[in-house]
Structure formats: C-alpha cells, structure tokens
C-alpha cells in the first residue's frame, strides 16, 4: 500500500474520526500504524490504570484530546470506598513535562485536585476544553486557576461533581479579555455566584452556545442573561421562581420568545410550577429536556409542558410524571430516542411512581426509542414482550425495579421471559441492566441473543454459576460486566480466564467468589490486575483461601499493578 | 412432545396492533433449556442451532433440536423463588448500592423537603424543612413562632383559645399538594402530608371562604 505519500494517507485518515475505526486502521500494516499514531489527536482511555501516560505519549505524541475514566461504575452507588484511586494528577504531570499540546481533557469518576487544575492551566497554552463528570477532590479555587490562566478556554463543563465551594470569586477570574467561551456549565456548584460578574461574562462571550446555571442564579439574572445571549442552544436554568405578576416575569416572557435557537433545556433546580408557562414558546423546538433535577413539579404541570414539546428526542424526567404522564409523552413526542425516568423517592413506596403501563405506552408511541433508563415500582413479562415488539432499536436498555427481586407483578413469575424477549428482539443492544426476580434462564437468553452486548449490570439475580457462564460464553463482545449480590462463585470466575483480557473490567461484589479463586485467577493471568477489597480491611489479615471476597475488581492492563492503591485494596 | 410455539402474526408493526389481547399472549416466547440440564456442550450446541432463527417470528426450527426445549415455567419459578429466598437481605432498601442512583442525584433530591410558607399580609416568605417536624402540632407551633408579629394579638393566651376555638387561629393553614391542589392542612396523616406538601399558605380565616373556620385536627 505504498502508492501514496504519507501526507496523503494522513489526509485520508483525517476523515476517520471514530477511535474504533482508527484502532482498526492501525492494525493493517506497520506503515499505517505509524502514520495513524503520529496523526492521532483524540485518545479515549476507558480505564486510567490500563495504560500509563508515558506509553500514551510515546505512541501518540500529537495527542490533543484525552478522555480518561477512573473509578469503576459502581462507585456511583457508594460501593467503592473513599481514596480508592483514580487520581488524574500523575497524568497531568507527565503530559506537562512531555510538553504535550493538550487542548482538551475529559474526565469521568476521577479524583481531581486544585493542584492538578492549576497545573493544567499553566502548562498547556492552547487548552480549550475541560469536562469533568462525577469527579471529586477539587474546589472553586481550582476553577479560578482555569478561568484565570486558560487564555483560549472554550469549554468548562462540570457535570455532577462534588466541588467544595469556597465562595470565592472564581467567576471574576475570567479576564476581561476572555471572550472565547462556547460552553459553561457550573450547575453542580452549591455556593453563591457573583451575578453581576456572570452577566458581564455572558455579555462578552458572543460564541456562547451552552450555559448551565447553578441554583444560586435567580430568575431575574436569567432574564438579563438571555437578553445578552439569545443565541443559546442549550440552557440549564438555576432558580425559576418568581411572582408571575411581576415586571421581571413579563420581561422574561418577551426575552424567551427571542431565544429561537434554544434546543435543549435542563436544570430548574428550584422551580415554581406556575412559572413554567414562560417556557412554552420555546418548547416546540426543543429536542432535549431534562427535568430530572427539578423538585416538586406536579405530574399535571409536567404533562402540560410536554404537550408542547413535539420535537423532543431526549427526555429525562422524574417518576412523578406517572403512567398517565408517560402516556402524554407517548402521544406527543414521536421523535423520542432517549428516555430516562428517575425515582423521586428512591426508598419509599410513594404514589409518585411509574409501572409497566407507562413503559408500554411509551413503546407504543415512540418507535424510535433507542435508549432507556427506567426506574419503576413493578414490571411484567407481558409488558416487556410488548415493548420488545414495538421497539426493536434499543441500544441501551436499563430497567430498575426499585424492589430488586420483585417478580412479575401479575403472575409472580421471574422476569426471565420478558428480558429474554428484549434481547432477542433488539439485536443491536449494547448496554443492559437487569432487575426484578431473575433466574439463570435470563442469562441463557442473554448469552444466546445479545450478540452486540458490551456492558451488563446485574444485581440480586441468578441461581447458580450457570448464569455467569452463559454470559461469558455467549456474549462475544462483552467489555464491562458488573455484578452485585449474585450466587456466582469460583467455577464461573475461573471457567474462561482468557476472556477477561478481551474485556475492560469485571466487578463482582457480595458474590460467592473466594480469596483462593481470585488468587488462582491472578496467577494464571499476569496481565490482569486482580484487586480485592472490603469495607473493613479484613482481607489484610486473611489467610484463609475459603474466605469469600466482598469486592473484586479486575481489569486488563499493560502496566502492571497500580502504585497508588490504598491499604485496603489488595492486588493479588 | 414438541415445543409450544406462539408465533406473532406480524412482528414488524409498531403501533401495538399485536396486543389486542391485554396480556400480550400473542407474543409469548416459550424458550427453555434443553431437558438434560446445562452442560457447556449442550448450550454451545443449542446456540449454534438457534443462530438461524431471526426475530420473534420463531419458525418451526424450534423443537427440532436435540431434546425437548419446553420447560415447565411454573416449576422453574417455584424453584428459583426458593433458591432466591435465602440470599435476599431482610431490608432491601438498606443495601448499599441499591437502588442504583448516583449519590449526587440522591443528595440533590433529598434536600428538597424545604417548602415555602407564605402568610397572607406578610411581605416575605419563610421556608421550613418538613422533615424536622413529626406532627401538625409541631409544625403549626413553629409557624406561629415564625409569623408571630403578624398574626395579630390577643389570641395567644390559653384561656381565650379554650374559650373560643373558632377564633383560635386567625390563620388557616392550607397547602399545595403534589397534584397542584390547595388543601386544608390536617386531614391526612402527618407523614402523608409531609410527603405531598409542596408549599404552605397561611390563609386569613376571613378569606378562607371555602373552608370551615375551625381548628385543624391535631393529628400526630
């Protein structure tokens, strides 16, 4: 394939943007490997401990955008103790030292410190974009450094992070010369915001397309901001409470009507339902609506709003919308592709909830649905079968019945058949989360039919090792398997140890695997990090191989055991 | 014996015409494990055989494989319920990691039991955290304290309260519930009220035309 000079090949490769495709390109021949690696700009690292920054830079010296993920997914649900790891500082240090021309850093579930943020702000002159999702460990001081020093900052996107708010004036740290902002999201901050500074910042950011405000930003300020930025495409509302008879409110009405580019709305972190009609004028062009953080909007108001949103493709909502409300969604939002229904009351059995009825209604009305996250009180096999019939295009299907071992609420049977219907019908399914009463049977179906499955989350399911075996044997493309409270033991764990090198990671907590089983696995597979840990450091004193392992997290890696594991983590 | 097959008549329609039967029996799948249990070889063999079937319109391919594939669903579910019983913790709500809601989201929603309290004639609103009270009594006393200087005078002595219950409260506590309706506080059990209350309004008795000007029941 030496027909073209390298530059031409490189130019051709420029059109190939997906990382998977580029990975494939690099496998064709040594020449393509070289050209590809020298021209690669974006790298995605799903597990920060699978590779080291030094090796990353050695292979991709021209890298400009790095995405890193740290803690295992179940850390989101308090299953991973504090200080487990996922520190980004070592990465920043090496990147800075090696003079990488870093422009974009996207982190998920990582520990980020103010020192790290400051180092970023001082080391990379062309730094443009910082996206932090579910991270922790930093304060508004770190944000101040980013604001102050990143001259060409375009994007500062903070999603659901734990940020210590020092109530400093971090917003003030954006210099007057900073006019390049395209996206600013500080919705997760808890402290007060200097409103005048915010207004001025928006006023001098003509390219601002996405703005997500924290709760501390009141409706009056929102109105003033929207006057300055009618070009906004994506808006996260902070507080939305005001006297509807006031001048401010009527000004808001006029201002909102001018926001013709608005396509995505979220936030409403504090909201009075009687103010919602103000947004009706822009509802008809909305493609994305996230009201899942909006407390206390009655179902009736939600449905009134949604009736206006006929172009909606993505909807995140609380279960207070109810089954009837979902019926309204089904009849109004024919273009819907992604739906997430969150529990407003995760522990209670309140009247605010949805059942299989809502889901069936959605499946009937929204045939384009590809992604679902649905927290509900109950489910039936019959309903799941109807859903499977109506929606063949699911890529993500996550069903969470709040009572984790609840059977089919009309027949009292396990929900195996229902989920089986889903995986058989939706051939492209890539991510699946199960709940309810489930036996080994559902795993048989998954192993049999879910050929594209990449991520599977299981809790309180199965009867025996067979369940896990079906999945490991059948799902050729599985990359992430996370299991809690299931009777899977050493037999399942050790049946096909080579499989784990084809996967990113395996998580098993409160299952039946023993220390001995994990030791055996670690011995056979040196290129896996097999980490075990428990809440109370029992593992340190444990010499009994028969002891059950509380938490097991194993992942493939090219760089051996990690050096920053805390005391309670034992790498076998 | 051959496997039951209930073929769906037209798998492609998405408008729900298949489910004329309320329980959706048209689309029932009746797949199952080979009768001989589940050795790896048998599973692998069955998988290869099934590779050809596509979609829910399961053809007569089922049942022609080795062994019966019909499983007695009732038997299986009974067995699984027995085996499951042991491993389910007594109090599922307390299990760490369940339900799988991000801590950030849980914390944000949890912090929303502050409700606004407005009192007629008062120029500002107050906020109370309903979780800090256990009864209407406690709440009303707290509210009285908050709006003391505005609730008129003379009606706070025990004697006058006992003497004329109808005049006990110048204000009638009303609240907006989850459905957006304005209700008189005191009818439902406290816990139910605390869950559904979105905001509180202390209405002047004289304005409370639709309500009987009486003492709300002191429910615990």
Short mmCIF file of N, CA and C in Angstrom, two decimals, chain A residues 5 48 84 101-102 105 115 137 140 159 276 304 353-355 410 416 479 497:
data_model
loop_
_atom_site.label_atom_id
_atom_site.label_comp_id
_atom_site.label_asym_id
_atom_site.label_seq_id
_atom_site.Cartn_x
_atom_site.Cartn_y
_atom_site.Cartn_z
N UNK A 5 2.07 9.04 -0.88
CA UNK A 5 2.98 9.55 0.16
C UNK A 5 2.24 9.60 1.50
N UNK A 48 -8.13 4.32 33.45
CA UNK A 48 -6.86 5.04 33.56
C UNK A 48 -5.73 4.15 34.05
N UNK A 84 -10.04 5.30 46.94
CA UNK A 84 -9.74 4.10 46.16
C UNK A 84 -8.71 4.39 45.09
N UNK A 101 0.76 19.05 23.59
CA UNK A 101 -0.03 20.22 23.28
C UNK A 101 -1.51 19.95 23.58
N UNK A 102 -1.74 19.77 24.88
CA UNK A 102 -3.08 19.34 25.28
C UNK A 102 -4.10 20.46 25.11
N UNK A 105 -9.38 17.96 27.89
CA UNK A 105 -9.30 16.89 28.88
C UNK A 105 -10.69 16.58 29.39
N UNK A 115 -4.45 21.43 42.69
CA UNK A 115 -3.09 21.48 42.15
C UNK A 115 -3.11 21.00 40.70
N UNK A 137 -12.76 16.10 44.63
CA UNK A 137 -11.43 16.40 45.13
C UNK A 137 -10.96 17.81 44.86
N UNK A 140 -13.48 25.44 44.27
CA UNK A 140 -13.64 26.54 43.33
C UNK A 140 -12.31 27.27 43.11
N UNK A 159 -20.14 18.40 35.37
CA UNK A 159 -21.38 17.63 35.48
C UNK A 159 -21.37 16.79 36.75
N UNK A 276 -43.68 27.90 34.95
CA UNK A 276 -43.30 27.11 33.78
C UNK A 276 -43.90 27.58 32.46
N UNK A 304 -48.52 19.15 30.94
CA UNK A 304 -48.90 20.37 30.18
C UNK A 304 -47.71 20.87 29.38
N UNK A 353 -44.84 7.32 41.20
CA UNK A 353 -44.05 6.25 40.61
C UNK A 353 -44.66 5.84 39.29
N UNK A 354 -43.91 5.02 38.58
CA UNK A 354 -44.41 4.52 37.31
C UNK A 354 -44.38 2.99 37.34
N UNK A 355 -45.14 2.41 36.48
CA UNK A 355 -45.20 0.95 36.41
C UNK A 355 -45.01 0.51 34.96
N UNK A 410 -47.99 -9.48 37.92
CA UNK A 410 -49.30 -10.10 37.70
C UNK A 410 -49.25 -11.61 37.78
N UNK A 416 -37.58 -13.48 33.57
CA UNK A 416 -36.67 -14.00 32.54
C UNK A 416 -37.24 -13.85 31.14
N UNK A 479 -17.63 -6.13 27.26
CA UNK A 479 -16.45 -5.41 27.70
C UNK A 479 -16.48 -5.11 29.19
N UNK A 497 -10.53 -17.92 31.89
CA UNK A 497 -9.76 -16.79 32.39
C UNK A 497 -9.26 -15.89 31.26
#
